[in-house]
PDB file of N, CA and C in Angstrom:
ATOM      1  N   UNK N   1       4.436  -1.706  -7.383  1.00 91.00           N
ATOM      2  CA  UNK N   1       3.247  -1.997  -8.160  1.00 91.00           C
ATOM      3  C   UNK N   1       2.048  -1.338  -7.493  1.00 91.00           C
ATOM      4  N   UNK N   2       1.114  -0.929  -8.296  1.00 93.00           N
ATOM      5  CA  UNK N   2      -0.080  -0.252  -7.816  1.00 93.00           C
ATOM      6  C   UNK N   2      -1.187  -1.281  -7.613  1.00 93.00           C
ATOM      7  N   UNK N   3      -1.711  -1.361  -6.380  1.00 93.00           N
ATOM      8  CA  UNK N   3      -2.764  -2.329  -6.072  1.00 93.00           C
ATOM      9  C   UNK N   3      -3.890  -1.653  -5.296  1.00 93.00           C
ATOM     10  N   UNK N   4      -5.054  -2.273  -5.308  1.00 93.00           N
ATOM     11  CA  UNK N   4      -6.189  -1.765  -4.532  1.00 93.00           C
ATOM     12  C   UNK N   4      -5.969  -2.081  -3.053  1.00 93.00           C
ATOM     13  N   UNK N   5      -6.439  -1.199  -2.197  1.00 93.00           N
ATOM     14  CA  UNK N   5      -6.193  -1.363  -0.760  1.00 93.00           C
ATOM     15  C   UNK N   5      -6.855  -2.601  -0.182  1.00 93.00           C
ATOM     16  N   UNK N   6      -7.940  -3.074  -0.758  1.00 92.00           N
ATOM     17  CA  UNK N   6      -8.584  -4.255  -0.175  1.00 92.00           C
ATOM     18  C   UNK N   6      -7.812  -5.543  -0.473  1.00 92.00           C
ATOM     19  N   UNK N   7      -6.768  -5.478  -1.308  1.00 93.00           N
ATOM     20  CA  UNK N   7      -5.908  -6.630  -1.550  1.00 93.00           C
ATOM     21  C   UNK N   7      -4.636  -6.602  -0.698  1.00 93.00           C
ATOM     22  N   UNK N   8      -4.438  -5.544   0.070  1.00 94.00           N
ATOM     23  CA  UNK N   8      -3.239  -5.437   0.901  1.00 94.00           C
ATOM     24  C   UNK N   8      -3.272  -6.459   2.034  1.00 94.00           C
ATOM     25  N   UNK N   9      -2.088  -6.901   2.428  1.00 94.00           N
ATOM     26  CA  UNK N   9      -1.969  -7.789   3.583  1.00 94.00           C
ATOM     27  C   UNK N   9      -0.894  -7.235   4.505  1.00 94.00           C
ATOM     28  N   UNK N  10      -0.900  -7.719   5.704  1.00 95.00           N
ATOM     29  CA  UNK N  10       0.091  -7.312   6.684  1.00 95.00           C
ATOM     30  C   UNK N  10       1.484  -7.680   6.170  1.00 95.00           C
ATOM     31  N   UNK N  11       2.421  -6.736   6.288  1.00 95.00           N
ATOM     32  CA  UNK N  11       3.785  -6.978   5.835  1.00 95.00           C
ATOM     33  C   UNK N  11       4.118  -6.319   4.511  1.00 95.00           C
ATOM     34  N   UNK N  12       3.114  -5.751   3.830  1.00 95.00           N
ATOM     35  CA  UNK N  12       3.381  -5.012   2.593  1.00 95.00           C
ATOM     36  C   UNK N  12       4.203  -3.765   2.930  1.00 95.00           C
ATOM     37  N   UNK N  13       5.020  -3.336   1.985  1.00 96.00           N
ATOM     38  CA  UNK N  13       5.871  -2.162   2.175  1.00 96.00           C
ATOM     39  C   UNK N  13       5.476  -1.116   1.138  1.00 96.00           C
ATOM     40  N   UNK N  14       5.143   0.097   1.602  1.00 96.00           N
ATOM     41  CA  UNK N  14       4.770   1.161   0.672  1.00 96.00           C
ATOM     42  C   UNK N  14       5.986   1.587  -0.144  1.00 96.00           C
ATOM     43  N   UNK N  15       5.800   1.764  -1.443  1.00 95.00           N
ATOM     44  CA  UNK N  15       6.900   2.221  -2.283  1.00 95.00           C
ATOM     45  C   UNK N  15       6.792   3.700  -2.624  1.00 95.00           C
ATOM     46  N   UNK N  16       5.652   4.311  -2.299  1.00 94.00           N
ATOM     47  CA  UNK N  16       5.465   5.752  -2.496  1.00 94.00           C
ATOM     48  C   UNK N  16       4.696   6.324  -1.305  1.00 94.00           C
ATOM     49  N   UNK N  17       4.982   7.569  -1.005  1.00 95.00           N
ATOM     50  CA  UNK N  17       4.286   8.274   0.069  1.00 95.00           C
ATOM     51  C   UNK N  17       2.817   8.458  -0.304  1.00 95.00           C
ATOM     52  N   UNK N  18       1.942   8.433   0.696  1.00 94.00           N
ATOM     53  CA  UNK N  18       0.511   8.644   0.481  1.00 94.00           C
ATOM     54  C   UNK N  18       0.143   9.986   1.104  1.00 94.00           C
ATOM     55  N   UNK N  19      -0.442  10.851   0.303  1.00 90.00           N
ATOM     56  CA  UNK N  19      -0.836  12.181   0.778  1.00 90.00           C
ATOM     57  C   UNK N  19      -2.355  12.295   0.819  1.00 90.00           C
ATOM     58  N   UNK N  20      -2.827  13.042   1.792  1.00 84.00           N
ATOM     59  CA  UNK N  20      -4.257  13.280   1.935  1.00 84.00           C
ATOM     60  C   UNK N  20      -4.712  14.455   1.090  1.00 84.00           C
ATOM     61  N   UNK N  21      -5.960  14.835   1.224  1.00 85.00           N
ATOM     62  CA  UNK N  21      -6.511  15.946   0.457  1.00 85.00           C
ATOM     63  C   UNK N  21      -5.845  17.273   0.794  1.00 85.00           C
ATOM     64  N   UNK N  22      -5.345  17.401   2.017  1.00 87.00           N
ATOM     65  CA  UNK N  22      -4.678  18.642   2.424  1.00 87.00           C
ATOM     66  C   UNK N  22      -3.217  18.654   1.991  1.00 87.00           C
ATOM     67  N   UNK N  23      -2.807  17.654   1.213  1.00 90.00           N
ATOM     68  CA  UNK N  23      -1.446  17.491   0.708  1.00 90.00           C
ATOM     69  C   UNK N  23      -0.428  17.167   1.801  1.00 90.00           C
ATOM     70  N   UNK N  24      -0.907  16.805   2.975  1.00 91.00           N
ATOM     71  CA  UNK N  24      -0.021  16.347   4.039  1.00 91.00           C
ATOM     72  C   UNK N  24       0.123  14.842   3.948  1.00 91.00           C
ATOM     73  N   UNK N  25       1.297  14.343   4.271  1.00 92.00           N
ATOM     74  CA  UNK N  25       1.477  12.887   4.183  1.00 92.00           C
ATOM     75  C   UNK N  25       0.644  12.135   5.221  1.00 92.00           C
ATOM     76  N   UNK N  26      -0.018  11.090   4.768  1.00 91.00           N
ATOM     77  CA  UNK N  26      -0.745  10.198   5.672  1.00 91.00           C
ATOM     78  C   UNK N  26       0.192   9.076   6.109  1.00 91.00           C
ATOM     79  N   UNK N  27       0.946   8.543   5.132  1.00 94.00           N
ATOM     80  CA  UNK N  27       1.950   7.510   5.398  1.00 94.00           C
ATOM     81  C   UNK N  27       3.139   7.754   4.490  1.00 94.00           C
ATOM     82  N   UNK N  28       4.309   7.432   5.000  1.00 95.00           N
ATOM     83  CA  UNK N  28       5.534   7.671   4.258  1.00 95.00           C
ATOM     84  C   UNK N  28       5.988   6.441   3.477  1.00 95.00           C
ATOM     85  N   UNK N  29       6.835   6.686   2.492  1.00 95.00           N
ATOM     86  CA  UNK N  29       7.463   5.609   1.727  1.00 95.00           C
ATOM     87  C   UNK N  29       8.217   4.691   2.685  1.00 95.00           C
ATOM     88  N   UNK N  30       8.237   3.408   2.390  1.00 96.00           N
ATOM     89  CA  UNK N  30       8.905   2.364   3.179  1.00 96.00           C
ATOM     90  C   UNK N  30       8.173   2.027   4.478  1.00 96.00           C
ATOM     91  N   UNK N  31       6.931   2.492   4.633  1.00 95.00           N
ATOM     92  CA  UNK N  31       6.128   2.118   5.798  1.00 95.00           C
ATOM     93  C   UNK N  31       5.713   0.655   5.658  1.00 95.00           C
ATOM     94  N   UNK N  32       5.897  -0.107   6.723  1.00 96.00           N
ATOM     95  CA  UNK N  32       5.479  -1.509   6.735  1.00 96.00           C
ATOM     96  C   UNK N  32       4.037  -1.547   7.233  1.00 96.00           C
ATOM     97  N   UNK N  33       3.145  -2.057   6.407  1.00 96.00           N
ATOM     98  CA  UNK N  33       1.722  -2.024   6.727  1.00 96.00           C
ATOM     99  C   UNK N  33       1.328  -3.115   7.718  1.00 96.00           C
ATOM    100  N   UNK N  34       0.535  -2.698   8.693  1.00 96.00           N
ATOM    101  CA  UNK N  34      -0.076  -3.614   9.644  1.00 96.00           C
ATOM    102  C   UNK N  34      -1.573  -3.612   9.360  1.00 96.00           C
ATOM    103  N   UNK N  35      -2.294  -4.483  10.014  1.00 96.00           N
ATOM    104  CA  UNK N  35      -3.749  -4.517   9.838  1.00 96.00           C
ATOM    105  C   UNK N  35      -4.353  -3.169  10.183  1.00 96.00           C
ATOM    106  N   UNK N  36      -3.863  -2.561  11.235  1.00 96.00           N
ATOM    107  CA  UNK N  36      -4.384  -1.266  11.675  1.00 96.00           C
ATOM    108  C   UNK N  36      -4.124  -0.163  10.647  1.00 96.00           C
ATOM    109  N   UNK N  37      -2.932  -0.168  10.051  1.00 96.00           N
ATOM    110  CA  UNK N  37      -2.616   0.845   9.039  1.00 96.00           C
ATOM    111  C   UNK N  37      -3.440   0.638   7.772  1.00 96.00           C
ATOM    112  N   UNK N  38      -3.697  -0.604   7.409  1.00 95.00           N
ATOM    113  CA  UNK N  38      -4.544  -0.890   6.244  1.00 95.00           C
ATOM    114  C   UNK N  38      -5.964  -0.380   6.507  1.00 95.00           C
ATOM    115  N   UNK N  39      -6.461  -0.584   7.720  1.00 95.00           N
ATOM    116  CA  UNK N  39      -7.781  -0.063   8.093  1.00 95.00           C
ATOM    117  C   UNK N  39      -7.798   1.463   8.034  1.00 95.00           C
ATOM    118  N   UNK N  40      -6.701   2.096   8.430  1.00 93.00           N
ATOM    119  CA  UNK N  40      -6.610   3.562   8.374  1.00 93.00           C
ATOM    120  C   UNK N  40      -6.669   4.051   6.931  1.00 93.00           C
ATOM    121  N   UNK N  41      -5.983   3.364   6.033  1.00 92.00           N
ATOM    122  CA  UNK N  41      -6.043   3.734   4.614  1.00 92.00           C
ATOM    123  C   UNK N  41      -7.472   3.663   4.107  1.00 92.00           C
ATOM    124  N   UNK N  42      -8.180   2.609   4.472  1.00 92.00           N
ATOM    125  CA  UNK N  42      -9.566   2.450   4.042  1.00 92.00           C
ATOM    126  C   UNK N  42     -10.459   3.519   4.677  1.00 92.00           C
ATOM    127  N   UNK N  43     -10.160   3.917   5.906  1.00 92.00           N
ATOM    128  CA  UNK N  43     -10.937   4.971   6.568  1.00 92.00           C
ATOM    129  C   UNK N  43     -10.737   6.321   5.871  1.00 92.00           C
ATOM    130  N   UNK N  44      -9.544   6.554   5.332  1.00 89.00           N
ATOM    131  CA  UNK N  44      -9.263   7.777   4.581  1.00 89.00           C
ATOM    132  C   UNK N  44      -9.751   7.683   3.134  1.00 89.00           C
ATOM    133  N   UNK N  45     -10.429   6.588   2.792  1.00 91.00           N
ATOM    134  CA  UNK N  45     -10.967   6.336   1.457  1.00 91.00           C
ATOM    135  C   UNK N  45      -9.885   6.286   0.386  1.00 91.00           C
ATOM    136  N   UNK N  46      -8.708   5.796   0.761  1.00 91.00           N
ATOM    137  CA  UNK N  46      -7.633   5.560  -0.199  1.00 91.00           C
ATOM    138  C   UNK N  46      -7.960   4.236  -0.883  1.00 91.00           C
ATOM    139  N   UNK N  47      -8.092   4.240  -2.196  1.00 92.00           N
ATOM    140  CA  UNK N  47      -8.518   3.033  -2.906  1.00 92.00           C
ATOM    141  C   UNK N  47      -7.369   2.244  -3.518  1.00 92.00           C
ATOM    142  N   UNK N  48      -6.239   2.905  -3.757  1.00 92.00           N
ATOM    143  CA  UNK N  48      -5.096   2.201  -4.340  1.00 92.00           C
ATOM    144  C   UNK N  48      -3.789   2.806  -3.838  1.00 92.00           C
ATOM    145  N   UNK N  49      -2.801   1.961  -3.670  1.00 94.00           N
ATOM    146  CA  UNK N  49      -1.491   2.393  -3.183  1.00 94.00           C
ATOM    147  C   UNK N  49      -0.392   1.671  -3.951  1.00 94.00           C
ATOM    148  N   UNK N  50       0.800   2.238  -3.894  1.00 94.00           N
ATOM    149  CA  UNK N  50       1.966   1.620  -4.513  1.00 94.00           C
ATOM    150  C   UNK N  50       2.733   0.851  -3.447  1.00 94.00           C
ATOM    151  N   UNK N  51       2.967  -0.417  -3.695  1.00 95.00           N
ATOM    152  CA  UNK N  51       3.705  -1.252  -2.755  1.00 95.00           C
ATOM    153  C   UNK N  51       4.834  -1.981  -3.472  1.00 95.00           C
ATOM    154  N   UNK N  52       5.796  -2.445  -2.694  1.00 94.00           N
ATOM    155  CA  UNK N  52       6.897  -3.206  -3.254  1.00 94.00           C
ATOM    156  C   UNK N  52       6.435  -4.623  -3.581  1.00 94.00           C
ATOM    157  N   UNK N  53       7.212  -5.312  -4.401  1.00 93.00           N
ATOM    158  CA  UNK N  53       6.830  -6.647  -4.860  1.00 93.00           C
ATOM    159  C   UNK N  53       7.095  -7.729  -3.823  1.00 93.00           C
ATOM    160  N   UNK N  54       7.860  -7.389  -2.786  1.00 94.00           N
ATOM    161  CA  UNK N  54       8.134  -8.366  -1.733  1.00 94.00           C
ATOM    162  C   UNK N  54       7.608  -7.858  -0.400  1.00 94.00           C
ATOM    163  N   UNK N  55       7.254  -8.791   0.467  1.00 95.00           N
ATOM    164  CA  UNK N  55       6.798  -8.458   1.812  1.00 95.00           C
ATOM    165  C   UNK N  55       8.006  -8.271   2.713  1.00 95.00           C
ATOM    166  N   UNK N  56       7.791  -7.803   3.920  1.00 95.00           N
ATOM    167  CA  UNK N  56       8.874  -7.548   4.856  1.00 95.00           C
ATOM    168  C   UNK N  56       9.649  -8.821   5.195  1.00 95.00           C
ATOM    169  N   UNK N  57       9.006  -9.983   5.129  1.00 93.00           N
ATOM    170  CA  UNK N  57       9.689 -11.241   5.456  1.00 93.00           C
ATOM    171  C   UNK N  57      10.387 -11.874   4.248  1.00 93.00           C
ATOM    172  N   UNK N  58      10.365 -11.184   3.091  1.00 92.00           N
ATOM    173  CA  UNK N  58      11.069 -11.660   1.915  1.00 92.00           C
ATOM    174  C   UNK N  58      10.225 -12.438   0.919  1.00 92.00           C
ATOM    175  N   UNK N  59       9.004 -12.823   1.309  1.00 94.00           N
ATOM    176  CA  UNK N  59       8.110 -13.525   0.384  1.00 94.00           C
ATOM    177  C   UNK N  59       7.607 -12.560  -0.685  1.00 94.00           C
ATOM    178  N   UNK N  60       7.267 -13.093  -1.871  1.00 93.00           N
ATOM    179  CA  UNK N  60       6.686 -12.269  -2.925  1.00 93.00           C
ATOM    180  C   UNK N  60       5.240 -11.948  -2.577  1.00 93.00           C
ATOM    181  N   UNK N  61       4.837 -10.719  -2.898  1.00 91.00           N
ATOM    182  CA  UNK N  61       3.449 -10.299  -2.692  1.00 91.00           C
ATOM    183  C   UNK N  61       2.709 -10.510  -4.004  1.00 91.00           C
ATOM    184  N   UNK N  62       1.701 -11.374  -3.989  1.00 89.00           N
ATOM    185  CA  UNK N  62       0.932 -11.703  -5.176  1.00 89.00           C
ATOM    186  C   UNK N  62      -0.544 -11.373  -4.961  1.00 89.00           C
ATOM    187  N   UNK N  63      -0.932 -10.104  -5.158  1.00 87.00           N
ATOM    188  CA  UNK N  63      -2.351  -9.756  -4.995  1.00 87.00           C
ATOM    189  C   UNK N  63      -3.181 -10.337  -6.123  1.00 87.00           C
ATOM    190  N   UNK N  64      -4.493 -10.409  -5.916  1.00 86.00           N
ATOM    191  CA  UNK N  64      -5.396 -10.960  -6.927  1.00 86.00           C
ATOM    192  C   UNK N  64      -5.442 -10.081  -8.170  1.00 86.00           C
ATOM    193  N   UNK N  65      -5.238  -8.766  -7.979  1.00 82.00           N
ATOM    194  CA  UNK N  65      -5.306  -7.836  -9.112  1.00 82.00           C
ATOM    195  C   UNK N  65      -4.228  -6.775  -8.938  1.00 82.00           C
ATOM    196  N   UNK N  66      -3.511  -6.489 -10.014  1.00 83.00           N
ATOM    197  CA  UNK N  66      -2.506  -5.433 -10.037  1.00 83.00           C
ATOM    198  C   UNK N  66      -2.974  -4.378 -11.042  1.00 83.00           C
ATOM    199  N   UNK N  67      -3.055  -3.134 -10.599  1.00 84.00           N
ATOM    200  CA  UNK N  67      -3.517  -2.060 -11.477  1.00 84.00           C
ATOM    201  C   UNK N  67      -2.394  -1.651 -12.428  1.00 84.00           C
ATOM    202  N   UNK N  68      -1.176  -1.494 -11.888  1.00 78.00           N
ATOM    203  CA  UNK N  68      -0.029  -1.084 -12.705  1.00 78.00           C
ATOM    204  C   UNK N  68       1.226  -1.712 -12.119  1.00 78.00           C
ATOM    205  N   UNK N  69       1.982  -2.371 -12.930  1.00 71.00           N
ATOM    206  CA  UNK N  69       3.200  -3.043 -12.463  1.00 71.00           C
ATOM    207  C   UNK N  69       4.352  -2.076 -12.248  1.00 71.00           C
ATOM    208  N   UNK N  70       4.243  -0.845 -12.737  1.00 64.00           N
ATOM    209  CA  UNK N  70       5.267   0.189 -12.579  1.00 64.00           C
ATOM    210  C   UNK N  70       6.640  -0.313 -12.981  1.00 64.00           C
ATOM    211  N   UNK N  71       6.754  -0.714 -14.209  1.00 45.00           N
ATOM    212  CA  UNK N  71       8.025  -1.204 -14.729  1.00 45.00           C
ATOM    213  C   UNK N  71       8.944  -0.044 -14.802  1.00 45.00           C
TER     214      UNK N  71
END
């Protein structure tokens, strides 16, 4: 699902690779997000990312707003 980066929490798993303006990957698919990595995304001005529906510990991820559910 596509969500805004300010709704991310620690333990989210990226479902798609994130590329920068130079087309080089910033983070790869299946990266487990930490607080530091979320801050890095915000520093790169990434506003939305695709994440899996479950967190690394198996709980469901329920952000306040979902841009696209990617059915």
